[in-house]
Amino acid sequence: MFAERLTRNEVAARVAQDIPDGAYVNLGIGLPTLVSNFLPADREVILHTENGMLGMGPEARPDQLDPDLINAGKIPVTATLGASYFHHGDSFAMMRGGHLDVCVLGALQVSQFGDLANWSTGEPGAIPAVGGAMDLAIGAKNVYVMMDLSTKQGQSKLVDECSYPLTGMRCVSRIYTDVAVFGLSAAGATVTQLFGDATVDALRDLTGLALIDGTSA
Amino acid sequence: MFAERLTRNEVAARVAQDIPDGAYVNLGIGLPTLVSNFLPADREVILHTENGMLGMGPEARPDQLDPDLINAGKIPVTATLGASYFHHGDSFAMMRGGHLDVCVLGALQVSQFGDLANWSTGEPGAIPAVGGAMDLAIGAKNVYVMMDLSTKQGQSKLVDECSYPLTGMRCVSRIYTDVAVFGLSAAGATVTQLFGDATVDALRDLTGLALIDGTSA
Amino acid sequence: MISKVVRSISEALSDIGDGSKIMIGGFGLAGQPGELIDGLIEQGASHLTVINNNAGNGTTGLAALLRNGQVDKIVCSFPRQADSQVFDELYRAGKIELELVPQGNLAERIRAGGAGIGAFYTPTGFGTKLAEGKETRTINGREYVLEYPMVADFALISAFKADRLGNLLYRKTARNFGPIMASAATTTIVQVDDVVALGALDPESVVTPGIFVDRVVAVGSRFDREEWAGVR
Amino acid sequence: MISKVVRSISEALSDIGDGSKIMIGGFGLAGQPGELIDGLIEQGASHLTVINNNAGNGTTGLAALLRNGQVDKIVCSFPRQADSQVFDELYRAGKIELELVPQGNLAERIRAGGAGIGAFYTPTGFGTKLAEGKETRTINGREYVLEYPMVADFALISAFKADRLGNLLYRKTARNFGPIMASAATTTIVQVDDVVALGALDPESVVTPGIFVDRVVAVGSRFDREEWAGVR
């Protein structure tokens, strides 16, 4: 639909711009972890991984591998100066208690009111797995989603109501996609930034939603 | 009523006999703390203090005073080898979760079914203070009370029903007094040991309870 | 660069307003943040609600804050002690409100406040005066009382060492309420003996991770004080 | 003299009976008690219910226990992974029951089991399939699900060092479920690299106090193993 779209790295870089200095941030697993590569050098951001660490550093190089030091995606990582370790009870208390400033997650679908579906396609016979997704969805002060706006089949993943099983209700406040940035609230979705050749009208066509135009704000 | 009664130290020594090797024990504050002086040298007993420590040692000598190392009665103590410190949330989780083997408490009254009253006389105008008493009462695997059987006015503190405000319901399993040891259960109180000139009949007279005679058991 | 270190007690406490709800760490005098309390007396905020295990000992620290008339209400487990004369007098004169909470329920309510738990069933206090009027439930044959989380606008706590990220170590039984209060307040202010270099604290031994800490102020080594003469 | 140290894996596991409910520590392979699991395979107890964050990785450890047909049911948050083929096959064949629990609810339920909490209200999972049929409540305008504590007959966990009282240190993110599982099982069995002398562990840094530990067995330094070559 849109010819000029951001790459995943470009979307990650755009998300990184909105992470303030001093923030405590969880980057989920998979795609959103790219954001850590684009955090501006003049900002100090503390990364949380729900398996029990604050102060997570970059992915481990081969010579740094330590089987006891992994992230939530079970990928070997490093620790920064000032890191701390804690058990799962304390780690999820930290999340549930609203102490993280920002969490960035991937999504299968997000509703215009902020409902999130990212853990199950609900297909019969599929083996379900949820991990910490539901805790992350409801725990952080700001939950951002990073995703392509459309599926490979061209269907919008920003929807009126999620058809996939929910991860959390009314929890996502912002979506960063390859064609636009959206703010979500009880009033619905607002387009706050357009990329490439995207227009608000074209996004309305794609999503079928009465998107609010917030691009001049 | 009874001419020959155990001293407090003798009662404490009697309680100490029943603390098994390897037990985790909380001795409350005040009188029951005497028990620690009589633990047999061939037994290793780990003392818990609810302000956040396992492995509490004897009271601190003047040259050992450390304002950061006190017990639940706010008395300076020492630490044994193998001690550990933890916060109040973890300390009371440990108690509430039933991890202590024995807790020894003082009492104003105990009912024959094990109800405990030890935190308030309920006098109007008195300033109430409960501390950890209610947590100790319901938390340990075995809650023992150590007390004189009678008040200074000669009234039994082992009663049919407590008239003072309760600390916990059906929680005390054994009472060590200056004249006898009692086991408590839903069936009522059983005299398990007599001291000095006490007899089961005389105890029935004093308490007004249909005490079960378990002294020959 | 993140630095939670502030230069003075007065700067650390500047935004505490009248009517604030404040958790104050300590069990008796152990872990009581004496310098922060003195600073709060100087700062003068009034109509405070204070959450602490006790209601002041002697005439300094929390007792002095009470005597200065800054506290409308105290939430605690053990107000009456041999040396709680300041509180006793205010209470008998009807000048201070008291909410009495069993110590473990106080701790668990604060922990729940920091952990995002909506409410929990506790066996402590069931069938007693302190559970009167509270919802109860029998679960697996045992009886429980429903208790709600406790949060605060500010926590004032005392720790041993911190780094610039606010990671904290405590010392012995002075740890007590510090870690849970730090997690349950909107703004957590910590007095420490020393601020150490980043990396000087072992990540395995950090007790309160810096995420729970907003401001740190160094007040000098406790071992230099008179009452600590002789402690290692 | 207390000593929780037992000489062999087989002695440590001897009383695990058929039908036991067993918590097994670890997040993926980090903190998974490999030697204890191998011992449990040798020991042969069957019809087990296992509580773990995952449902086995690859073909060793927990995956091997599953493949050996000893597990009737698994309670976990994240069974399906790139290398969970053993579980996947058993599950599709209807040979293993699955209770799926959001990871933080799993952790908090285990913590509640150890802490004597009767039940608690959590916001996690509200409005989702995993809360279907569960009691809910609105507290202060926020919606919560009621969750119950989880306990077990045995916990098998892996730690770094222990003393003879069972005080434990862990290493980095291998700490994960160890401390809460140790608190929630009737009998907690721990494999450690080394048992150190009493007094060698700093009381300020002990993560799991010995009160939660029943048996400790030393399995040798992790740094001597092939996959750890090069780690400090």
mmCIF file of C-alpha atoms in Angstrom, chain B residues 33-113:
data_model
loop_
_atom_site.group_PDB
_atom_site.id
_atom_site.type_symbol
_atom_site.label_atom_id
_atom_site.label_comp_id
_atom_site.label_asym_id
_atom_site.label_seq_id
_atom_site.Cartn_x
_atom_site.Cartn_y
_atom_site.Cartn_z
ATOM 1 C CA THR B 33 14.069 -15.140 75.746
ATOM 2 C CA LEU B 34 15.385 -16.812 78.927
ATOM 3 C CA VAL B 35 14.980 -20.133 77.137
ATOM 4 C CA SER B 36 18.084 -19.418 75.053
ATOM 5 C CA ASN B 37 20.210 -19.618 78.206
ATOM 6 C CA PHE B 38 19.238 -23.245 78.757
ATOM 7 C CA LEU B 39 19.518 -24.816 75.336
ATOM 8 C CA PRO B 40 21.627 -27.974 75.729
ATOM 9 C CA ALA B 41 25.141 -27.538 74.420
ATOM 10 C CA ASP B 42 24.836 -30.593 72.189
ATOM 11 C CA ARG B 43 21.943 -29.131 70.248
ATOM 12 C CA GLU B 44 22.251 -26.546 67.514
ATOM 13 C CA VAL B 45 19.214 -24.293 67.484
ATOM 14 C CA ILE B 46 18.844 -21.364 65.083
ATOM 15 C CA LEU B 47 17.187 -18.306 66.572
ATOM 16 C CA HIS B 48 15.037 -16.011 64.478
ATOM 17 C CA THR B 49 14.275 -12.439 65.356
ATOM 18 C CA GLU B 50 11.412 -10.921 63.414
ATOM 19 C CA ASN B 51 13.179 -7.622 62.763
ATOM 20 C CA GLY B 52 15.181 -9.465 60.161
ATOM 21 C CA MET B 53 17.727 -12.071 61.182
ATOM 22 C CA LEU B 54 18.346 -15.786 61.462
ATOM 23 C CA GLY B 55 21.256 -16.952 63.618
ATOM 24 C CA MET B 56 20.823 -14.518 66.467
ATOM 25 C CA GLY B 57 23.441 -15.017 69.173
ATOM 26 C CA PRO B 58 23.485 -14.037 72.855
ATOM 27 C CA GLU B 59 22.793 -10.536 74.117
ATOM 28 C CA ALA B 60 25.718 -8.213 73.331
ATOM 29 C CA ARG B 61 28.259 -7.507 76.047
ATOM 30 C CA PRO B 62 29.099 -3.811 76.493
ATOM 31 C CA ASP B 63 32.135 -4.175 74.242
ATOM 32 C CA GLN B 64 30.012 -5.833 71.543
ATOM 33 C CA LEU B 65 27.255 -3.196 71.311
ATOM 34 C CA ASP B 66 26.248 -2.399 67.740
ATOM 35 C CA PRO B 67 23.214 -0.134 67.262
ATOM 36 C CA ASP B 68 22.493 -1.871 63.946
ATOM 37 C CA LEU B 69 22.223 -5.290 65.558
ATOM 38 C CA ILE B 70 19.218 -5.600 67.848
ATOM 39 C CA ASN B 71 16.486 -8.119 68.519
ATOM 40 C CA ALA B 72 12.725 -7.736 68.416
ATOM 41 C CA GLY B 73 12.795 -6.354 71.961
ATOM 42 C CA LYS B 74 15.262 -3.701 70.702
ATOM 43 C CA ILE B 75 18.017 -5.199 72.852
ATOM 44 C CA PRO B 76 21.537 -5.298 71.345
ATOM 45 C CA VAL B 77 22.471 -8.834 70.412
ATOM 46 C CA THR B 78 25.184 -10.685 68.522
ATOM 47 C CA ALA B 79 25.255 -12.824 65.385
ATOM 48 C CA THR B 80 26.384 -16.430 65.127
ATOM 49 C CA LEU B 81 28.381 -17.918 62.270
ATOM 50 C CA GLY B 82 25.979 -18.745 59.477
ATOM 51 C CA ALA B 83 23.623 -15.853 60.262
ATOM 52 C CA SER B 84 21.665 -14.017 57.584
ATOM 53 C CA TYR B 85 19.842 -10.691 57.402
ATOM 54 C CA PHE B 86 16.642 -9.927 55.507
ATOM 55 C CA HIS B 87 13.973 -7.232 55.344
ATOM 56 C CA HIS B 88 10.679 -7.127 57.221
ATOM 57 C CA GLY B 89 8.655 -8.314 54.252
ATOM 58 C CA ASP B 90 10.760 -11.458 53.958
ATOM 59 C CA SER B 91 10.985 -11.948 57.712
ATOM 60 C CA PHE B 92 7.237 -11.973 58.235
ATOM 61 C CA ALA B 93 6.716 -14.081 55.108
ATOM 62 C CA MET B 94 9.012 -16.605 56.775
ATOM 63 C CA MET B 95 6.866 -16.524 59.928
ATOM 64 C CA ARG B 96 3.468 -16.495 58.224
ATOM 65 C CA GLY B 97 4.556 -19.215 55.838
ATOM 66 C CA GLY B 98 5.031 -21.669 58.693
ATOM 67 C CA HIS B 99 8.790 -22.041 58.404
ATOM 68 C CA LEU B 100 9.625 -21.639 62.100
ATOM 69 C CA ASP B 101 9.507 -24.882 64.051
ATOM 70 C CA VAL B 102 8.813 -23.366 67.440
ATOM 71 C CA CYS B 103 7.773 -20.027 68.823
ATOM 72 C CA VAL B 104 7.691 -19.382 72.570
ATOM 73 C CA LEU B 105 5.511 -16.523 73.778
ATOM 74 C CA GLY B 106 4.356 -14.980 77.016
ATOM 75 C CA ALA B 107 0.627 -14.651 77.673
ATOM 76 C CA LEU B 108 -1.983 -12.813 79.667
ATOM 77 C CA GLN B 109 -4.455 -15.665 79.124
ATOM 78 C CA VAL B 110 -4.676 -18.851 77.116
ATOM 79 C CA SER B 111 -7.928 -20.720 76.562
ATOM 80 C CA GLN B 112 -8.075 -24.486 76.962
ATOM 81 C CA PHE B 113 -8.539 -24.738 73.189
#
